[in-house]
XYZ file of C-alpha atoms in Angstrom:
102
model
C -11.390 -11.534 92.500
C -13.744 -14.462 92.890
C -14.038 -16.059 96.410
C -13.343 -19.672 96.643
C -16.594 -21.549 97.409
C -16.558 -23.705 100.577
C -18.159 -27.098 100.740
C -21.750 -27.063 102.095
C -21.228 -28.896 105.414
C -24.391 -29.638 107.378
C -24.868 -28.629 111.084
C -24.535 -32.096 112.600
C -21.155 -32.579 111.017
C -19.914 -29.127 112.251
C -21.215 -29.883 115.757
C -19.440 -33.165 115.871
C -16.112 -31.656 114.516
C -16.297 -28.872 117.130
C -17.034 -31.337 119.916
C -14.061 -33.566 118.972
C -11.746 -30.586 118.723
C -12.840 -29.410 122.077
C -11.984 -32.881 123.527
C -8.420 -32.462 122.206
C -8.038 -29.145 123.871
C -6.220 -30.170 127.030
C -2.513 -30.540 127.570
C -2.604 -34.100 128.919
C -4.836 -35.196 125.984
C -2.438 -33.609 123.390
C 0.362 -35.520 125.154
C -1.581 -38.858 125.117
C -2.174 -38.414 121.407
C 1.484 -37.833 120.736
C 2.329 -40.952 122.615
C -0.287 -43.141 121.016
C 0.738 -42.017 117.534
C 4.073 -43.594 118.243
C 2.823 -46.881 119.870
C 0.428 -48.715 122.138
C 0.327 -47.824 125.824
C -1.584 -48.786 128.951
C -3.391 -46.250 131.115
C -0.641 -46.520 133.760
C 2.086 -45.809 131.215
C 0.196 -42.812 129.754
C -0.551 -41.510 133.241
C 3.098 -41.771 134.317
C 4.362 -39.927 131.375
C 1.789 -37.165 131.740
C 2.313 -36.864 135.431
C -1.327 -37.461 136.224
C -3.179 -40.131 138.284
C -4.361 -43.238 136.389
C -8.026 -42.496 137.089
C -7.585 -39.021 135.427
C -5.783 -40.642 132.406
C -8.665 -43.107 132.190
C -11.127 -40.308 131.959
C -9.168 -38.477 129.286
C -8.985 -41.743 127.251
C -12.683 -42.365 127.732
C -13.576 -38.971 126.288
C -11.195 -39.323 123.334
C -12.418 -42.803 122.694
C -15.980 -41.602 122.482
C -14.873 -39.354 119.642
C -13.488 -42.435 117.882
C -9.780 -41.422 118.329
C -8.667 -44.627 120.061
C -9.436 -48.263 120.537
C -8.576 -50.461 123.443
C -7.382 -54.074 123.320
C -7.081 -56.388 126.265
C -4.049 -58.629 126.619
C -4.197 -60.713 129.693
C -4.546 -58.335 132.673
C -3.455 -55.232 130.622
C -5.558 -53.030 128.350
C -3.610 -51.262 125.577
C -4.751 -48.133 123.809
C -3.939 -47.350 120.163
C -5.020 -44.856 117.508
C -8.186 -45.619 115.571
C -8.480 -42.270 113.797
C -5.960 -41.940 110.963
C -6.474 -38.177 110.698
C -5.104 -37.620 114.169
C -1.661 -37.708 112.672
C -2.406 -34.645 110.437
C -3.991 -32.789 113.316
C -0.890 -33.382 115.467
C 1.348 -32.361 112.599
C -0.410 -29.040 112.589
C -0.225 -28.577 116.341
C 3.455 -29.655 116.546
C 4.411 -27.494 113.494
C 2.909 -24.469 115.176
C 3.580 -24.840 118.822
C 6.565 -27.292 119.265
C 9.040 -26.007 116.570
C 11.900 -23.880 117.791
């Protein structure tokens, strides 16, 4: 039986992938991703849904935004976050399929 060859990924790409997956590895961040895949929300709305203080939600968003997962857009006094990384949907499908199906 011949083994399937894997693509030759370079070290920096592997490091970046691992770092971004580590960033997702937090219950509040997974919930934030779930919410933002379904619409735009402010920090306060995300914080309230996750049951965390707004400053903690802001820190989670900052980390995920640094990985390119989200963008922010100011509308008057409010800042709305939305998904920038289209592959997040596939990642969440895997997570939800494995851990949230009964």
